[in-house]
PDB file of C-alpha atoms in Angstrom:
ATOM      1  CA  UNK T  54     -29.266  13.545 -15.460  1.00 73.00           C
ATOM      2  CA  UNK T  55     -26.626  16.251 -15.127  1.00 72.00           C
ATOM      3  CA  UNK T  56     -23.418  16.174 -13.074  1.00 74.00           C
ATOM      4  CA  UNK T  57     -24.775  18.186 -10.159  1.00 74.00           C
ATOM      5  CA  UNK T  58     -28.058  16.259 -10.109  1.00 78.00           C
ATOM      6  CA  UNK T  59     -26.003  13.054  -9.960  1.00 84.00           C
ATOM      7  CA  UNK T  60     -23.994  14.316  -6.995  1.00 78.00           C
ATOM      8  CA  UNK T  61     -27.049  15.599  -5.144  1.00 77.00           C
ATOM      9  CA  UNK T  62     -29.027  12.403  -5.684  1.00 80.00           C
ATOM     10  CA  UNK T  63     -26.398   9.758  -4.918  1.00 78.00           C
ATOM     11  CA  UNK T  64     -23.569  11.334  -2.951  1.00 81.00           C
ATOM     12  CA  UNK T  65     -24.604  14.476  -1.060  1.00 80.00           C
ATOM     13  CA  UNK T  66     -25.340  13.849   2.621  1.00 80.00           C
ATOM     14  CA  UNK T  67     -25.296  16.014   5.754  1.00 80.00           C
ATOM     15  CA  UNK T  68     -21.986  15.981   7.663  1.00 79.00           C
ATOM     16  CA  UNK T  69     -21.667  15.846  11.423  1.00 77.00           C
ATOM     17  CA  UNK T  70     -17.874  15.887  11.885  1.00 78.00           C
ATOM     18  CA  UNK T  71     -16.652  18.056   9.009  1.00 75.00           C
ATOM     19  CA  UNK T  72     -17.039  21.808   9.429  1.00 73.00           C
ATOM     20  CA  UNK T  73     -18.131  22.081   5.781  1.00 72.00           C
ATOM     21  CA  UNK T  74     -18.891  19.279   3.351  1.00 73.00           C
ATOM     22  CA  UNK T  75     -20.109  19.032  -0.250  1.00 76.00           C
ATOM     23  CA  UNK T  76     -21.334  22.245  -1.894  1.00 71.00           C
ATOM     24  CA  UNK T  77     -18.379  24.654  -1.779  1.00 71.00           C
ATOM     25  CA  UNK T  78     -15.051  24.787  -3.598  1.00 70.00           C
ATOM     26  CA  UNK T  79     -13.343  23.138  -0.620  1.00 80.00           C
ATOM     27  CA  UNK T  80     -14.420  21.067   2.357  1.00 78.00           C
ATOM     28  CA  UNK T  81     -13.304  22.197   5.806  1.00 83.00           C
ATOM     29  CA  UNK T  82     -11.977  19.696   8.347  1.00 84.00           C
ATOM     30  CA  UNK T  83     -10.995  20.492  11.915  1.00 80.00           C
ATOM     31  CA  UNK T  84      -8.732  18.083  13.787  1.00 80.00           C
ATOM     32  CA  UNK T  85      -8.963  17.955  17.553  1.00 83.00           C
ATOM     33  CA  UNK T  86      -6.234  19.536  19.665  1.00 86.00           C
ATOM     34  CA  UNK T  87      -3.126  17.383  19.788  1.00 91.00           C
ATOM     35  CA  UNK T  88      -4.103  15.349  16.723  1.00 90.00           C
ATOM     36  CA  UNK T  89      -2.349  15.051  13.353  1.00 93.00           C
ATOM     37  CA  UNK T  90      -4.163  14.619  10.047  1.00 93.00           C
ATOM     38  CA  UNK T  91      -3.399  11.393   8.150  1.00 94.00           C
ATOM     39  CA  UNK T  92      -4.109  11.543   4.394  1.00 95.00           C
ATOM     40  CA  UNK T  93      -4.001   8.818   1.733  1.00 94.00           C
ATOM     41  CA  UNK T  94      -5.260   8.342  -1.849  1.00 93.00           C
ATOM     42  CA  UNK T  95      -5.970   5.227  -3.906  1.00 92.00           C
ATOM     43  CA  UNK T  96      -7.241   4.837  -7.442  1.00 92.00           C
ATOM     44  CA  UNK T  97      -9.207   1.896  -8.872  1.00 91.00           C
ATOM     45  CA  UNK T  98      -9.262   1.539 -12.661  1.00 89.00           C
ATOM     46  CA  UNK T  99     -11.599  -0.788 -14.552  1.00 84.00           C
ATOM     47  CA  UNK T 100      -9.682  -3.626 -16.169  1.00 75.00           C
ATOM     48  CA  UNK T 101      -6.669  -3.042 -13.922  1.00 79.00           C
ATOM     49  CA  UNK T 102      -8.093  -3.271 -10.409  1.00 83.00           C
ATOM     50  CA  UNK T 103     -11.532  -4.781 -10.992  1.00 81.00           C
ATOM     51  CA  UNK T 104     -13.527  -6.637 -13.654  1.00 78.00           C
ATOM     52  CA  UNK T 105     -16.070  -4.752 -15.751  1.00 79.00           C
ATOM     53  CA  UNK T 106     -18.937  -6.945 -14.514  1.00 84.00           C
ATOM     54  CA  UNK T 107     -18.225  -6.559 -10.784  1.00 89.00           C
ATOM     55  CA  UNK T 108     -21.251  -5.865  -8.581  1.00 93.00           C
ATOM     56  CA  UNK T 109     -21.236  -2.049  -8.138  1.00 95.00           C
ATOM     57  CA  UNK T 110     -22.266  -2.429  -4.487  1.00 97.00           C
ATOM     58  CA  UNK T 111     -19.142  -4.445  -3.638  1.00 95.00           C
ATOM     59  CA  UNK T 112     -17.071  -2.085  -5.795  1.00 95.00           C
ATOM     60  CA  UNK T 113     -18.290   0.833  -3.682  1.00 96.00           C
ATOM     61  CA  UNK T 114     -17.196  -1.087  -0.579  1.00 97.00           C
ATOM     62  CA  UNK T 115     -13.750  -1.902  -1.959  1.00 96.00           C
ATOM     63  CA  UNK T 116     -13.102   1.617  -3.242  1.00 96.00           C
ATOM     64  CA  UNK T 117     -13.306   2.953   0.305  1.00 97.00           C
ATOM     65  CA  UNK T 118     -11.908  -0.153   2.033  1.00 97.00           C
ATOM     66  CA  UNK T 119      -8.517   0.071   0.323  1.00 96.00           C
ATOM     67  CA  UNK T 120      -8.170   3.650   1.574  1.00 96.00           C
ATOM     68  CA  UNK T 121      -9.313   2.838   5.110  1.00 98.00           C
ATOM     69  CA  UNK T 122      -6.679   0.095   5.097  1.00 97.00           C
ATOM     70  CA  UNK T 123      -3.996   2.770   4.684  1.00 96.00           C
ATOM     71  CA  UNK T 124      -5.372   4.633   7.702  1.00 97.00           C
ATOM     72  CA  UNK T 125      -5.337   1.358   9.648  1.00 98.00           C
ATOM     73  CA  UNK T 126      -1.660   0.862   8.838  1.00 97.00           C
ATOM     74  CA  UNK T 127      -0.971   4.338  10.230  1.00 97.00           C
ATOM     75  CA  UNK T 128      -3.037   3.771  13.383  1.00 97.00           C
ATOM     76  CA  UNK T 129      -5.379   6.608  12.355  1.00 96.00           C
ATOM     77  CA  UNK T 130      -9.081   7.016  13.115  1.00 96.00           C
ATOM     78  CA  UNK T 131     -11.111   7.622   9.903  1.00 97.00           C
ATOM     79  CA  UNK T 132     -12.554  11.105   9.635  1.00 95.00           C
ATOM     80  CA  UNK T 133     -13.681  11.955   6.074  1.00 95.00           C
ATOM     81  CA  UNK T 134     -13.046  11.250   2.398  1.00 96.00           C
ATOM     82  CA  UNK T 135     -13.400  12.728  -1.068  1.00 95.00           C
ATOM     83  CA  UNK T 136     -14.484  10.859  -4.208  1.00 95.00           C
ATOM     84  CA  UNK T 137     -13.373  11.565  -7.790  1.00 95.00           C
ATOM     85  CA  UNK T 138     -15.449   9.446 -10.167  1.00 94.00           C
ATOM     86  CA  UNK T 139     -15.170   9.075 -13.949  1.00 94.00           C
ATOM     87  CA  UNK T 140     -18.208   7.335 -15.493  1.00 93.00           C
ATOM     88  CA  UNK T 141     -18.895   6.189 -19.057  1.00 92.00           C
ATOM     89  CA  UNK T 142     -22.517   7.256 -18.508  1.00 90.00           C
ATOM     90  CA  UNK T 143     -24.878   8.201 -15.671  1.00 86.00           C
ATOM     91  CA  UNK T 144     -26.393   4.752 -15.027  1.00 89.00           C
ATOM     92  CA  UNK T 145     -28.848   5.277 -12.172  1.00 92.00           C
ATOM     93  CA  UNK T 146     -29.070   1.603 -11.134  1.00 94.00           C
ATOM     94  CA  UNK T 147     -25.254   1.366 -11.050  1.00 93.00           C
ATOM     95  CA  UNK T 148     -24.927   4.598  -9.076  1.00 94.00           C
ATOM     96  CA  UNK T 149     -27.554   3.546  -6.532  1.00 95.00           C
ATOM     97  CA  UNK T 150     -25.777   0.235  -5.851  1.00 96.00           C
ATOM     98  CA  UNK T 151     -22.280   1.781  -5.827  1.00 96.00           C
ATOM     99  CA  UNK T 152     -23.244   4.519  -3.382  1.00 95.00           C
ATOM    100  CA  UNK T 153     -25.042   1.977  -1.165  1.00 97.00           C
ATOM    101  CA  UNK T 154     -21.889  -0.144  -0.798  1.00 97.00           C
ATOM    102  CA  UNK T 155     -19.713   2.931  -0.360  1.00 97.00           C
ATOM    103  CA  UNK T 156     -21.833   4.498   2.376  1.00 96.00           C
ATOM    104  CA  UNK T 157     -22.453   1.244   4.253  1.00 97.00           C
ATOM    105  CA  UNK T 158     -18.721   0.966   4.934  1.00 98.00           C
ATOM    106  CA  UNK T 159     -18.356   4.715   5.477  1.00 97.00           C
ATOM    107  CA  UNK T 160     -21.082   4.675   8.127  1.00 96.00           C
ATOM    108  CA  UNK T 161     -19.489   1.643   9.816  1.00 97.00           C
ATOM    109  CA  UNK T 162     -16.331   3.694  10.373  1.00 97.00           C
ATOM    110  CA  UNK T 163     -17.865   7.140  10.899  1.00 95.00           C
ATOM    111  CA  UNK T 164     -16.150   8.436   7.760  1.00 96.00           C
ATOM    112  CA  UNK T 165     -17.988  11.221   5.887  1.00 94.00           C
ATOM    113  CA  UNK T 166     -17.949  12.057   2.187  1.00 94.00           C
ATOM    114  CA  UNK T 167     -17.029  15.753   2.052  1.00 92.00           C
ATOM    115  CA  UNK T 168     -16.285  16.475  -1.614  1.00 90.00           C
ATOM    116  CA  UNK T 169     -14.798  15.322  -4.900  1.00 89.00           C
ATOM    117  CA  UNK T 170     -15.529  15.474  -8.612  1.00 90.00           C
ATOM    118  CA  UNK T 171     -17.409  13.635 -11.359  1.00 91.00           C
ATOM    119  CA  UNK T 172     -16.788  13.507 -15.102  1.00 90.00           C
ATOM    120  CA  UNK T 173     -17.519  11.383 -18.163  1.00 93.00           C
ATOM    121  CA  UNK T 174     -14.803   8.894 -19.125  1.00 93.00           C
ATOM    122  CA  UNK T 175     -13.602   5.301 -18.658  1.00 92.00           C
ATOM    123  CA  UNK T 176     -14.676   3.993 -15.234  1.00 92.00           C
ATOM    124  CA  UNK T 177     -12.146   5.238 -12.712  1.00 93.00           C
ATOM    125  CA  UNK T 178     -12.574   5.713  -8.956  1.00 94.00           C
ATOM    126  CA  UNK T 179     -10.171   7.803  -6.893  1.00 96.00           C
ATOM    127  CA  UNK T 180     -10.700   8.313  -3.160  1.00 96.00           C
ATOM    128  CA  UNK T 181      -8.684  10.475  -0.807  1.00 96.00           C
ATOM    129  CA  UNK T 182      -9.254   9.618   2.830  1.00 97.00           C
ATOM    130  CA  UNK T 183      -8.513  11.696   5.921  1.00 96.00           C
ATOM    131  CA  UNK T 184      -7.936  10.390   9.416  1.00 96.00           C
ATOM    132  CA  UNK T 185      -6.528  11.634  12.689  1.00 95.00           C
ATOM    133  CA  UNK T 186      -3.951  10.248  15.058  1.00 95.00           C
ATOM    134  CA  UNK T 187      -2.484  11.643  18.292  1.00 95.00           C
ATOM    135  CA  UNK T 188       0.651  13.629  17.640  1.00 93.00           C
ATOM    136  CA  UNK T 189       3.705  11.352  17.627  1.00 92.00           C
ATOM    137  CA  UNK T 190       1.677   8.109  17.792  1.00 95.00           C
ATOM    138  CA  UNK T 191       1.304   7.323  14.068  1.00 95.00           C
ATOM    139  CA  UNK T 192       2.507   3.886  13.021  1.00 97.00           C
ATOM    140  CA  UNK T 193       5.253   4.310  10.421  1.00 96.00           C
ATOM    141  CA  UNK T 194       7.270   1.995   8.180  1.00 96.00           C
ATOM    142  CA  UNK T 195      10.574   3.185   9.594  1.00 96.00           C
ATOM    143  CA  UNK T 196      10.498   1.917  13.186  1.00 96.00           C
ATOM    144  CA  UNK T 197      11.377  -1.784  12.887  1.00 98.00           C
ATOM    145  CA  UNK T 198      14.441  -2.898  14.847  1.00 98.00           C
ATOM    146  CA  UNK T 199      16.552  -6.059  14.792  1.00 98.00           C
ATOM    147  CA  UNK T 200      15.022  -8.654  17.082  1.00 97.00           C
ATOM    148  CA  UNK T 201      11.429  -7.483  16.543  1.00 98.00           C
ATOM    149  CA  UNK T 202       8.777 -10.079  15.782  1.00 98.00           C
ATOM    150  CA  UNK T 203       7.001  -9.835  12.416  1.00 98.00           C
ATOM    151  CA  UNK T 204       3.230 -10.304  12.422  1.00 98.00           C
ATOM    152  CA  UNK T 205       0.417 -10.360   9.886  1.00 98.00           C
ATOM    153  CA  UNK T 206      -3.289 -10.037  10.590  1.00 97.00           C
ATOM    154  CA  UNK T 207      -5.984 -12.382   9.333  1.00 95.00           C
ATOM    155  CA  UNK T 208      -5.296 -14.674   6.397  1.00 94.00           C
ATOM    156  CA  UNK T 209      -3.412 -14.151   3.138  1.00 94.00           C
ATOM    157  CA  UNK T 210      -3.644 -15.443  -0.418  1.00 92.00           C
ATOM    158  CA  UNK T 211      -7.331 -16.159  -0.942  1.00 92.00           C
ATOM    159  CA  UNK T 212      -7.917 -12.943  -2.907  1.00 92.00           C
ATOM    160  CA  UNK T 213      -5.255 -14.056  -5.386  1.00 91.00           C
ATOM    161  CA  UNK T 214      -6.841 -17.499  -5.675  1.00 90.00           C
ATOM    162  CA  UNK T 215     -10.196 -15.880  -6.462  1.00 89.00           C
ATOM    163  CA  UNK T 216      -8.539 -13.721  -9.108  1.00 89.00           C
ATOM    164  CA  UNK T 217      -6.928 -16.743 -10.757  1.00 87.00           C
ATOM    165  CA  UNK T 218     -10.245 -18.621 -10.662  1.00 88.00           C
ATOM    166  CA  UNK T 219     -12.102 -15.683 -12.229  1.00 88.00           C
ATOM    167  CA  UNK T 220      -9.455 -15.621 -14.950  1.00 87.00           C
ATOM    168  CA  UNK T 221     -10.167 -19.313 -15.609  1.00 86.00           C
ATOM    169  CA  UNK T 222      -6.721 -20.515 -14.555  1.00 83.00           C
ATOM    170  CA  UNK T 223      -7.968 -22.834 -11.792  1.00 83.00           C
ATOM    171  CA  UNK T 224     -11.171 -24.148 -10.247  1.00 84.00           C
ATOM    172  CA  UNK T 225     -12.021 -23.830  -6.559  1.00 84.00           C
ATOM    173  CA  UNK T 226     -14.704 -25.685  -4.597  1.00 86.00           C
ATOM    174  CA  UNK T 227     -17.868 -23.570  -4.463  1.00 86.00           C
ATOM    175  CA  UNK T 228     -17.611 -22.767  -0.751  1.00 86.00           C
ATOM    176  CA  UNK T 229     -13.979 -21.747  -0.986  1.00 86.00           C
ATOM    177  CA  UNK T 230     -14.600 -19.716  -4.129  1.00 90.00           C
ATOM    178  CA  UNK T 231     -17.391 -17.746  -2.473  1.00 91.00           C
ATOM    179  CA  UNK T 232     -15.255 -16.893   0.541  1.00 91.00           C
ATOM    180  CA  UNK T 233     -12.198 -16.139  -1.612  1.00 91.00           C
ATOM    181  CA  UNK T 234     -14.169 -13.862  -3.918  1.00 92.00           C
ATOM    182  CA  UNK T 235     -15.450 -11.944  -0.900  1.00 93.00           C
ATOM    183  CA  UNK T 236     -11.833 -11.467   0.210  1.00 93.00           C
ATOM    184  CA  UNK T 237     -11.003 -10.111  -3.249  1.00 93.00           C
ATOM    185  CA  UNK T 238     -14.002  -7.834  -3.725  1.00 93.00           C
ATOM    186  CA  UNK T 239     -14.940  -6.861  -0.156  1.00 95.00           C
ATOM    187  CA  UNK T 240     -11.761  -6.699   1.941  1.00 95.00           C
ATOM    188  CA  UNK T 241     -12.038  -5.804   5.616  1.00 96.00           C
ATOM    189  CA  UNK T 242      -9.910  -2.779   6.546  1.00 97.00           C
ATOM    190  CA  UNK T 243      -8.224  -3.526   9.889  1.00 98.00           C
ATOM    191  CA  UNK T 244      -8.919  -0.123  11.409  1.00 98.00           C
ATOM    192  CA  UNK T 245      -9.637  -1.454  14.912  1.00 98.00           C
ATOM    193  CA  UNK T 246      -6.362  -3.368  14.963  1.00 98.00           C
ATOM    194  CA  UNK T 247      -4.380  -0.363  13.759  1.00 98.00           C
ATOM    195  CA  UNK T 248      -5.827   1.745  16.561  1.00 98.00           C
ATOM    196  CA  UNK T 249      -5.131  -0.976  19.145  1.00 98.00           C
ATOM    197  CA  UNK T 250      -1.488  -1.275  18.001  1.00 98.00           C
ATOM    198  CA  UNK T 251      -0.618   2.367  18.678  1.00 97.00           C
ATOM    199  CA  UNK T 252       2.207   2.439  21.189  1.00 96.00           C
ATOM    200  CA  UNK T 253       2.846  -1.301  20.671  1.00 98.00           C
ATOM    201  CA  UNK T 254       3.884  -1.898  17.051  1.00 98.00           C
ATOM    202  CA  UNK T 255       7.261  -0.530  15.994  1.00 98.00           C
ATOM    203  CA  UNK T 256       6.339  -0.379  12.283  1.00 98.00           C
ATOM    204  CA  UNK T 257       3.333  -1.233  10.118  1.00 98.00           C
ATOM    205  CA  UNK T 258       2.049  -1.363   6.546  1.00 97.00           C
ATOM    206  CA  UNK T 259      -1.059  -2.668   4.835  1.00 97.00           C
ATOM    207  CA  UNK T 260      -0.667  -5.604   2.442  1.00 96.00           C
ATOM    208  CA  UNK T 261      -2.013  -4.478  -0.909  1.00 93.00           C
ATOM    209  CA  UNK T 262       0.599  -5.634  -3.435  1.00 91.00           C
ATOM    210  CA  UNK T 263       1.752  -8.809  -1.653  1.00 93.00           C
ATOM    211  CA  UNK T 264       3.474  -9.595   1.643  1.00 95.00           C
ATOM    212  CA  UNK T 265       6.983  -9.871   0.180  1.00 93.00           C
ATOM    213  CA  UNK T 266       6.894  -6.474  -1.472  1.00 93.00           C
ATOM    214  CA  UNK T 267       5.031  -4.609   1.241  1.00 95.00           C
ATOM    215  CA  UNK T 268       7.131  -6.015   4.087  1.00 96.00           C
ATOM    216  CA  UNK T 269      10.132  -5.041   1.970  1.00 95.00           C
ATOM    217  CA  UNK T 270       9.034  -1.402   2.268  1.00 96.00           C
ATOM    218  CA  UNK T 271       9.244  -1.662   6.064  1.00 97.00           C
ATOM    219  CA  UNK T 272      12.694  -3.250   5.866  1.00 97.00           C
ATOM    220  CA  UNK T 273      13.930  -0.586   3.461  1.00 96.00           C
ATOM    221  CA  UNK T 274      12.545   2.321   5.483  1.00 96.00           C
ATOM    222  CA  UNK T 275      13.895   0.840   8.724  1.00 97.00           C
ATOM    223  CA  UNK T 276      17.263  -0.163   7.191  1.00 97.00           C
ATOM    224  CA  UNK T 277      17.043  -3.726   8.439  1.00 98.00           C
ATOM    225  CA  UNK T 278      16.492  -7.235   7.054  1.00 97.00           C
ATOM    226  CA  UNK T 279      14.342 -10.161   8.138  1.00 97.00           C
ATOM    227  CA  UNK T 280      13.483 -13.814   7.770  1.00 95.00           C
ATOM    228  CA  UNK T 281      10.047 -15.355   7.235  1.00 95.00           C
ATOM    229  CA  UNK T 282       9.174 -18.891   8.374  1.00 94.00           C
ATOM    230  CA  UNK T 283       7.540 -20.330   5.249  1.00 91.00           C
ATOM    231  CA  UNK T 284       5.966 -23.261   7.116  1.00 90.00           C
ATOM    232  CA  UNK T 285       3.981 -20.761   9.197  1.00 93.00           C
ATOM    233  CA  UNK T 286       3.267 -18.403   6.302  1.00 91.00           C
ATOM    234  CA  UNK T 287       1.943 -21.185   4.065  1.00 87.00           C
ATOM    235  CA  UNK T 288      -0.745 -21.952   6.639  1.00 87.00           C
ATOM    236  CA  UNK T 289      -2.213 -18.448   6.300  1.00 90.00           C
ATOM    237  CA  UNK T 290      -4.250 -19.436   3.232  1.00 84.00           C
ATOM    238  CA  UNK T 291      -7.765 -19.452   4.695  1.00 75.00           C
ATOM    239  CA  UNK T 292      -9.316 -22.086   2.451  1.00 64.00           C
ATOM    240  CA  UNK T 293      -6.427 -24.557   2.472  1.00 52.00           C
ATOM    241  CA  UNK T 294      -8.225 -27.332   4.338  1.00 49.00           C
ATOM    242  CA  UNK T 295     -11.261 -27.236   2.041  1.00 48.00           C
ATOM    243  CA  UNK T 296      -9.157 -27.601  -1.071  1.00 45.00           C
ATOM    244  CA  UNK T 297      -7.174 -30.740  -0.289  1.00 44.00           C
ATOM    245  CA  UNK T 298      -6.595 -32.612  -3.526  1.00 41.00           C
ATOM    246  CA  UNK T 299      -7.781 -29.814  -5.842  1.00 45.00           C
ATOM    247  CA  UNK T 300      -5.540 -29.914  -8.873  1.00 43.00           C
ATOM    248  CA  UNK T 301      -3.453 -26.790  -9.359  1.00 44.00           C
ATOM    249  CA  UNK T 302      -4.374 -25.263  -6.009  1.00 47.00           C
ATOM    250  CA  UNK T 303      -2.427 -27.000  -3.274  1.00 48.00           C
ATOM    251  CA  UNK T 304       1.012 -27.417  -4.764  1.00 53.00           C
ATOM    252  CA  UNK T 305       3.382 -26.070  -2.119  1.00 63.00           C
ATOM    253  CA  UNK T 306       4.964 -23.468  -4.404  1.00 72.00           C
ATOM    254  CA  UNK T 307       1.598 -22.209  -5.652  1.00 76.00           C
ATOM    255  CA  UNK T 308       0.181 -21.957  -2.139  1.00 80.00           C
ATOM    256  CA  UNK T 309       3.237 -20.102  -0.888  1.00 85.00           C
ATOM    257  CA  UNK T 310       3.181 -17.779  -3.915  1.00 86.00           C
ATOM    258  CA  UNK T 311      -0.415 -16.775  -3.148  1.00 88.00           C
ATOM    259  CA  UNK T 312       0.441 -16.030   0.480  1.00 92.00           C
ATOM    260  CA  UNK T 313       3.728 -14.224  -0.120  1.00 93.00           C
ATOM    261  CA  UNK T 314       3.007 -12.370  -3.346  1.00 90.00           C
ATOM    262  CA  UNK T 315      -0.737 -12.592  -4.024  1.00 88.00           C
ATOM    263  CA  UNK T 316      -1.821  -9.038  -3.242  1.00 88.00           C
ATOM    264  CA  UNK T 317      -5.285  -7.574  -2.591  1.00 92.00           C
ATOM    265  CA  UNK T 318      -5.262  -8.936   0.983  1.00 94.00           C
ATOM    266  CA  UNK T 319      -5.546  -5.570   2.788  1.00 96.00           C
ATOM    267  CA  UNK T 320      -4.328  -7.124   6.018  1.00 97.00           C
ATOM    268  CA  UNK T 321      -1.700  -5.489   8.213  1.00 98.00           C
ATOM    269  CA  UNK T 322       1.940  -6.509   8.414  1.00 98.00           C
ATOM    270  CA  UNK T 323       3.644  -5.097  11.475  1.00 98.00           C
ATOM    271  CA  UNK T 324       6.629  -5.494  13.739  1.00 98.00           C
ATOM    272  CA  UNK T 325       6.840  -5.333  17.527  1.00 98.00           C
ATOM    273  CA  UNK T 326       9.492  -5.991  20.175  1.00 98.00           C
ATOM    274  CA  UNK T 327       9.584  -9.453  21.746  1.00 98.00           C
ATOM    275  CA  UNK T 328       8.761  -7.772  25.071  1.00 98.00           C
ATOM    276  CA  UNK T 329       5.426  -6.658  23.577  1.00 98.00           C
ATOM    277  CA  UNK T 330       4.088 -10.129  22.736  1.00 98.00           C
ATOM    278  CA  UNK T 331       1.453 -10.056  25.464  1.00 98.00           C
ATOM    279  CA  UNK T 332       0.427  -6.537  24.404  1.00 98.00           C
ATOM    280  CA  UNK T 333       0.114  -7.643  20.771  1.00 98.00           C
ATOM    281  CA  UNK T 334      -2.122 -10.536  21.840  1.00 98.00           C
ATOM    282  CA  UNK T 335      -4.253  -8.148  23.888  1.00 98.00           C
ATOM    283  CA  UNK T 336      -4.530  -5.715  20.948  1.00 98.00           C
ATOM    284  CA  UNK T 337      -5.608  -8.532  18.632  1.00 98.00           C
ATOM    285  CA  UNK T 338      -8.211  -9.644  21.145  1.00 98.00           C
ATOM    286  CA  UNK T 339      -9.484  -6.083  21.553  1.00 97.00           C
ATOM    287  CA  UNK T 340      -9.761  -5.695  17.755  1.00 98.00           C
ATOM    288  CA  UNK T 341     -11.263  -9.179  17.333  1.00 97.00           C
ATOM    289  CA  UNK T 342      -8.666  -9.878  14.659  1.00 97.00           C
ATOM    290  CA  UNK T 343      -6.307 -12.854  14.599  1.00 96.00           C
ATOM    291  CA  UNK T 344      -2.602 -12.125  14.211  1.00 97.00           C
ATOM    292  CA  UNK T 345       0.221 -14.556  13.426  1.00 97.00           C
ATOM    293  CA  UNK T 346       3.937 -14.176  14.097  1.00 97.00           C
ATOM    294  CA  UNK T 347       5.697 -15.250  10.892  1.00 97.00           C
ATOM    295  CA  UNK T 348       9.294 -14.172  11.339  1.00 96.00           C
ATOM    296  CA  UNK T 349      11.902 -11.898  12.856  1.00 97.00           C
ATOM    297  CA  UNK T 350      13.641  -8.640  11.961  1.00 98.00           C
ATOM    298  CA  UNK T 351      17.424  -8.949  11.550  1.00 97.00           C
ATOM    299  CA  UNK T 352      20.380  -6.611  11.119  1.00 96.00           C
ATOM    300  CA  UNK T 353      21.561  -8.138   7.833  1.00 95.00           C
ATOM    301  CA  UNK T 354      19.826  -6.464   4.877  1.00 94.00           C
ATOM    302  CA  UNK T 355      17.426  -8.433   2.698  1.00 92.00           C
ATOM    303  CA  UNK T 356      14.465 -10.747   3.205  1.00 93.00           C
ATOM    304  CA  UNK T 357      15.175 -14.455   3.665  1.00 93.00           C
ATOM    305  CA  UNK T 358      12.724 -17.364   3.493  1.00 92.00           C
ATOM    306  CA  UNK T 359      13.464 -20.280   5.820  1.00 89.00           C
ATOM    307  CA  UNK T 360      11.897 -23.656   6.607  1.00 84.00           C
ATOM    308  CA  UNK T 361      11.021 -25.116  10.007  1.00 81.00           C
ATOM    309  CA  UNK T 362      14.681 -25.983  10.607  1.00 75.00           C
ATOM    310  CA  UNK T 363      15.835 -22.486   9.720  1.00 81.00           C
ATOM    311  CA  UNK T 364      17.310 -23.562   6.380  1.00 84.00           C
ATOM    312  CA  UNK T 365      16.935 -21.327   3.298  1.00 83.00           C
ATOM    313  CA  UNK T 366      13.949 -21.959   1.045  1.00 82.00           C
ATOM    314  CA  UNK T 367      14.482 -21.479  -2.669  1.00 74.00           C
ATOM    315  CA  UNK T 368      11.917 -19.738  -4.832  1.00 67.00           C
ATOM    316  CA  UNK T 369      11.375 -16.422  -6.563  1.00 65.00           C
ATOM    317  CA  UNK T 370       8.272 -14.536  -5.486  1.00 68.00           C
ATOM    318  CA  UNK T 371       7.429 -11.146  -6.977  1.00 68.00           C
ATOM    319  CA  UNK T 372       4.767  -8.795  -5.649  1.00 65.00           C
ATOM    320  CA  UNK T 373       2.395  -6.804  -7.853  1.00 58.00           C
ATOM    321  CA  UNK T 374       3.784  -3.810  -9.716  1.00 60.00           C
ATOM    322  CA  UNK T 375       1.389  -1.512 -11.622  1.00 58.00           C
ATOM    323  CA  UNK T 376       3.966  -0.834 -14.319  1.00 52.00           C
ATOM    324  CA  UNK T 377       5.607  -4.260 -14.607  1.00 60.00           C
TER     325      UNK T 377
END
């Protein structure tokens, strides 16, 4: 099977929103009047971002999900995407499953594949996603102000637990492992929440490399500091109750490390004024996504961890770095 046969068989579909899709040197997108185009790219590399034996259907889902998560953090509505795919060989069963997972999520969000490239090489998936947001309403990292509440969506840390279990470093109960592995391999991009937070959140980011590091990007861009209540944050591990007494899982430091620095969560971290608490609750209800207030933005630079009494919590937590 040749390159163009591969594209035609597994990836070429009619477009309804793009002016021109696959088949020319460029795709053509037309944003509505008063809208800005939001663009983001993410790359997934075998052995770095996913295991070689991962189900190609869930890999197709994740490849697009991590990009949609960036649009969610910007408050942008998904529009279209391109796919650059390097393959060791043209495995038809693998391609059928990968494209099925990819398009299931794409169809859920009305996001069309409009172009890309394929080549032979080590398995590598690069997606560029396009969205649109009303002019001046994009959620940015630079808008947090002292006194703002800090929120996260959903739960944190289970993806990291699944990763450690798959590496053989710990054992999880079967039920918890299944749910945690789903969080790792099939994250849910919080697009609906991002849209609902437009005009409410003062800053936002998606949590891909770990809460500590990603929240730090908001603080740096906004030139502020913050504190996080560790007693609240530690409770964000979804499977905590199921794992009581599991050796190596529920030590306080390990649990907190998964939540604060685990990565691969693809939830949203965002800030909002105290006066917007009711609006944040309404947005979460509209998006059918739980949110938790975990701290407060402060004038003093830096990120501080505190206990229930407001006293400093010791510990060194480092988020994921691709080149560390």
